Amino acid sequence: MSLDQLRTGSVIRFPYLWVREAERGETEGRKPRPVVVGVRIARRGGDDVLVLFPITSQQPSRDRFAAEIPEMEKRRAGLDATLRLWIILDEYNQDAIGRSFYLEPEPPLGRFSKAFFLPLMKEFIARRA
């Protein structure tokens, strides 16, 4: 697989750094976890930037912007369909393709459908505006 195949909705493994960890001075995620590519931003010179949202089995508090992943979408994304999983959308990491120490040229675990994921991205953009 080529890193060129990483697009909106692709689910990959990535050492996600949570905001609470960064606030404590940590600089790297503790373990690779499933994340979803929210947006791929094209840059001159080819070092596109990925906006990555974490996927977790920890139920988020009500004040978080998060979405529970339906069973069918978990299967499409290559995730464990027996677990309750959420996409956290009020924090994210960015990484630049071509300069990343963490992105590997491995196939994505899977991909969320546009019908499920694009409305979440529209809501993310609306909340950022």
PDB file of C-alpha atoms in Angstrom:
ATOM      1  CA  MET A   1       0.000   0.000   0.000  1.00  0.00           C
ATOM      2  CA  SER A   2       1.102   3.506  -0.653  1.00  0.00           C
ATOM      3  CA  LEU A   3       0.581   6.361   1.788  1.00  0.00           C
ATOM      4  CA  ASP A   4      -1.248   8.028  -1.121  1.00  0.00           C
ATOM      5  CA  GLN A   5      -4.204   5.764  -0.307  1.00  0.00           C
ATOM      6  CA  LEU A   6      -4.813   7.431   3.063  1.00  0.00           C
ATOM      7  CA  ARG A   7      -8.008   9.411   2.584  1.00  0.00           C
ATOM      8  CA  THR A   8     -10.923  10.722   4.614  1.00  0.00           C
ATOM      9  CA  GLY A   9     -12.502   7.854   6.531  1.00  0.00           C
ATOM     10  CA  SER A  10      -9.466   5.523   6.427  1.00  0.00           C
ATOM     11  CA  VAL A  11      -8.764   3.813   9.756  1.00  0.00           C
ATOM     12  CA  ILE A  12      -5.121   3.196  10.626  1.00  0.00           C
ATOM     13  CA  ARG A  13      -3.012   2.509  13.723  1.00  0.00           C
ATOM     14  CA  PHE A  14      -1.141   5.539  15.076  1.00  0.00           C
ATOM     15  CA  PRO A  15       0.485   6.468  18.421  1.00  0.00           C
ATOM     16  CA  TYR A  16      -2.109   9.120  19.242  1.00  0.00           C
ATOM     17  CA  LEU A  17      -1.075  11.783  21.775  1.00  0.00           C
ATOM     18  CA  TRP A  18      -4.058  12.795  23.902  1.00  0.00           C
ATOM     19  CA  VAL A  19      -4.397  16.447  24.905  1.00  0.00           C
ATOM     20  CA  ARG A  20      -4.232  15.472  28.601  1.00  0.00           C
ATOM     21  CA  GLU A  21      -0.898  13.696  27.964  1.00  0.00           C
ATOM     22  CA  ALA A  22       0.507  16.668  26.028  1.00  0.00           C
ATOM     23  CA  GLU A  23      -0.514  19.001  28.859  1.00  0.00           C
ATOM     24  CA  ARG A  24       1.600  16.844  31.215  1.00  0.00           C
ATOM     25  CA  GLY A  25       4.612  17.353  28.935  1.00  0.00           C
ATOM     26  CA  GLU A  26       4.496  14.078  27.013  1.00  0.00           C
ATOM     27  CA  THR A  27       5.562  14.375  23.380  1.00  0.00           C
ATOM     28  CA  GLU A  28       4.524  11.002  21.917  1.00  0.00           C
ATOM     29  CA  GLY A  29       1.508   8.759  22.134  1.00  0.00           C
ATOM     30  CA  ARG A  30       1.889   5.855  24.533  1.00  0.00           C
ATOM     31  CA  LYS A  31       0.696   3.150  22.156  1.00  0.00           C
ATOM     32  CA  PRO A  32      -0.574   2.717  18.622  1.00  0.00           C
ATOM     33  CA  ARG A  33      -4.346   2.892  18.556  1.00  0.00           C
ATOM     34  CA  PRO A  34      -6.964   3.040  15.837  1.00  0.00           C
ATOM     35  CA  VAL A  35      -7.471   6.527  14.458  1.00  0.00           C
ATOM     36  CA  VAL A  36      -9.510   7.782  11.542  1.00  0.00           C
ATOM     37  CA  VAL A  37      -8.206  10.164   8.892  1.00  0.00           C
ATOM     38  CA  GLY A  38     -10.513  13.150   9.080  1.00  0.00           C
ATOM     39  CA  VAL A  39      -8.940  15.271   6.388  1.00  0.00           C
ATOM     40  CA  ARG A  40      -5.910  15.107   4.144  1.00  0.00           C
ATOM     41  CA  ILE A  41      -4.608  18.603   3.449  1.00  0.00           C
ATOM     42  CA  ALA A  42      -2.513  18.912   0.280  1.00  0.00           C
ATOM     43  CA  ARG A  43       0.728  20.869   0.684  1.00  0.00           C
ATOM     44  CA  ARG A  44       3.196  22.052  -1.892  1.00  0.00           C
ATOM     45  CA  GLY A  45       6.193  19.750  -2.020  1.00  0.00           C
ATOM     46  CA  GLY A  46       4.077  16.677  -1.341  1.00  0.00           C
ATOM     47  CA  ASP A  47       4.157  16.599   2.458  1.00  0.00           C
ATOM     48  CA  ASP A  48       0.379  16.375   2.835  1.00  0.00           C
ATOM     49  CA  VAL A  49      -0.928  16.746   6.373  1.00  0.00           C
ATOM     50  CA  LEU A  50      -3.350  14.268   7.910  1.00  0.00           C
ATOM     51  CA  VAL A  51      -5.815  15.292  10.617  1.00  0.00           C
ATOM     52  CA  LEU A  52      -6.302  12.192  12.787  1.00  0.00           C
ATOM     53  CA  PHE A  53      -9.135  11.543  15.253  1.00  0.00           C
ATOM     54  CA  PRO A  54      -8.755   8.885  17.970  1.00  0.00           C
ATOM     55  CA  ILE A  55     -11.004   5.867  18.377  1.00  0.00           C
ATOM     56  CA  THR A  56     -11.527   4.640  21.926  1.00  0.00           C
ATOM     57  CA  SER A  57     -13.400   2.028  23.914  1.00  0.00           C
ATOM     58  CA  GLN A  58     -13.654   4.443  26.886  1.00  0.00           C
ATOM     59  CA  GLN A  59     -17.106   5.988  26.906  1.00  0.00           C
ATOM     60  CA  PRO A  60     -16.608   9.756  26.648  1.00  0.00           C
ATOM     61  CA  SER A  61     -18.287  12.174  29.041  1.00  0.00           C
ATOM     62  CA  ARG A  62     -21.412  13.970  27.857  1.00  0.00           C
ATOM     63  CA  ASP A  63     -19.524  17.234  27.360  1.00  0.00           C
ATOM     64  CA  ARG A  64     -17.241  15.703  24.704  1.00  0.00           C
ATOM     65  CA  PHE A  65     -17.901  15.900  20.970  1.00  0.00           C
ATOM     66  CA  ALA A  66     -17.851  12.202  20.151  1.00  0.00           C
ATOM     67  CA  ALA A  67     -19.799   9.682  18.105  1.00  0.00           C
ATOM     68  CA  GLU A  68     -20.432   6.055  18.903  1.00  0.00           C
ATOM     69  CA  ILE A  69     -19.532   3.802  15.987  1.00  0.00           C
ATOM     70  CA  PRO A  70     -22.354   1.545  14.759  1.00  0.00           C
ATOM     71  CA  GLU A  71     -21.656  -2.179  14.395  1.00  0.00           C
ATOM     72  CA  MET A  72     -21.687  -2.153  10.571  1.00  0.00           C
ATOM     73  CA  GLU A  73     -19.212   0.748  10.502  1.00  0.00           C
ATOM     74  CA  LYS A  74     -16.909  -1.067  12.936  1.00  0.00           C
ATOM     75  CA  ARG A  75     -16.829  -3.996  10.522  1.00  0.00           C
ATOM     76  CA  ARG A  76     -16.130  -1.742   7.533  1.00  0.00           C
ATOM     77  CA  ALA A  77     -13.308  -0.068   9.451  1.00  0.00           C
ATOM     78  CA  GLY A  78     -11.699  -3.359  10.500  1.00  0.00           C
ATOM     79  CA  LEU A  79     -12.494  -2.777  14.176  1.00  0.00           C
ATOM     80  CA  ASP A  80     -13.776  -5.205  16.809  1.00  0.00           C
ATOM     81  CA  ALA A  81     -17.549  -5.214  16.276  1.00  0.00           C
ATOM     82  CA  THR A  82     -18.157  -6.683  19.744  1.00  0.00           C
ATOM     83  CA  LEU A  83     -16.788  -3.609  21.556  1.00  0.00           C
ATOM     84  CA  ARG A  84     -18.509  -0.278  22.078  1.00  0.00           C
ATOM     85  CA  LEU A  85     -16.268   2.261  20.325  1.00  0.00           C
ATOM     86  CA  TRP A  86     -16.333   6.026  19.888  1.00  0.00           C
ATOM     87  CA  ILE A  87     -14.618   8.534  17.618  1.00  0.00           C
ATOM     88  CA  ILE A  88     -13.487  11.547  19.638  1.00  0.00           C
ATOM     89  CA  LEU A  89     -13.957  14.679  17.537  1.00  0.00           C
ATOM     90  CA  ASP A  90     -13.052  17.510  19.885  1.00  0.00           C
ATOM     91  CA  GLU A  91      -9.320  16.813  19.730  1.00  0.00           C
ATOM     92  CA  TYR A  92      -6.999  15.557  17.035  1.00  0.00           C
ATOM     93  CA  ASN A  93      -3.379  15.001  16.038  1.00  0.00           C
ATOM     94  CA  GLN A  94      -1.739  16.101  12.797  1.00  0.00           C
ATOM     95  CA  ASP A  95       1.073  14.364  10.984  1.00  0.00           C
ATOM     96  CA  ALA A  96       2.818  15.185   7.720  1.00  0.00           C
ATOM     97  CA  ILE A  97       3.225  12.426   5.179  1.00  0.00           C
ATOM     98  CA  GLY A  98       6.846  12.271   4.102  1.00  0.00           C
ATOM     99  CA  ARG A  99       8.114  13.702   7.385  1.00  0.00           C
ATOM    100  CA  SER A 100       6.330  11.369   9.783  1.00  0.00           C
ATOM    101  CA  PHE A 101       8.137   8.997  12.089  1.00  0.00           C
ATOM    102  CA  TYR A 102       4.874   7.120  12.695  1.00  0.00           C
ATOM    103  CA  LEU A 103       2.994   6.634   9.427  1.00  0.00           C
ATOM    104  CA  GLU A 104       3.782   3.288   7.881  1.00  0.00           C
ATOM    105  CA  PRO A 105       3.100   2.169   4.315  1.00  0.00           C
ATOM    106  CA  GLU A 106       0.680  -0.493   5.567  1.00  0.00           C
ATOM    107  CA  PRO A 107      -2.849  -0.961   4.325  1.00  0.00           C
ATOM    108  CA  PRO A 108      -5.539   0.766   6.380  1.00  0.00           C
ATOM    109  CA  LEU A 109      -7.474  -1.447   8.793  1.00  0.00           C
ATOM    110  CA  GLY A 110     -10.570  -0.407   6.863  1.00  0.00           C
ATOM    111  CA  ARG A 111     -12.646   2.630   6.061  1.00  0.00           C
ATOM    112  CA  PHE A 112     -15.842   4.255   7.326  1.00  0.00           C
ATOM    113  CA  SER A 113     -18.647   4.825   4.845  1.00  0.00           C
ATOM    114  CA  LYS A 114     -19.200   8.341   3.542  1.00  0.00           C
ATOM    115  CA  ALA A 115     -22.797   8.218   4.815  1.00  0.00           C
ATOM    116  CA  PHE A 116     -21.539   7.740   8.381  1.00  0.00           C
ATOM    117  CA  PHE A 117     -18.351   9.790   8.436  1.00  0.00           C
ATOM    118  CA  LEU A 118     -18.962  12.877   6.258  1.00  0.00           C
ATOM    119  CA  PRO A 119     -21.760  14.268   8.478  1.00  0.00           C
ATOM    120  CA  LEU A 120     -19.333  14.009  11.427  1.00  0.00           C
ATOM    121  CA  MET A 121     -16.722  15.980   9.489  1.00  0.00           C
ATOM    122  CA  LYS A 122     -19.313  18.626   8.555  1.00  0.00           C
ATOM    123  CA  GLU A 123     -20.217  18.979  12.237  1.00  0.00           C
ATOM    124  CA  PHE A 124     -16.511  19.164  13.167  1.00  0.00           C
ATOM    125  CA  ILE A 125     -15.994  21.999  10.648  1.00  0.00           C
ATOM    126  CA  ALA A 126     -19.127  23.818  11.820  1.00  0.00           C
ATOM    127  CA  ARG A 127     -17.940  23.689  15.436  1.00  0.00           C
ATOM    128  CA  ARG A 128     -14.485  25.005  14.461  1.00  0.00           C
ATOM    129  CA  ALA A 129     -15.918  27.964  12.499  1.00  0.00           C
TER     130      ALA A 129
END
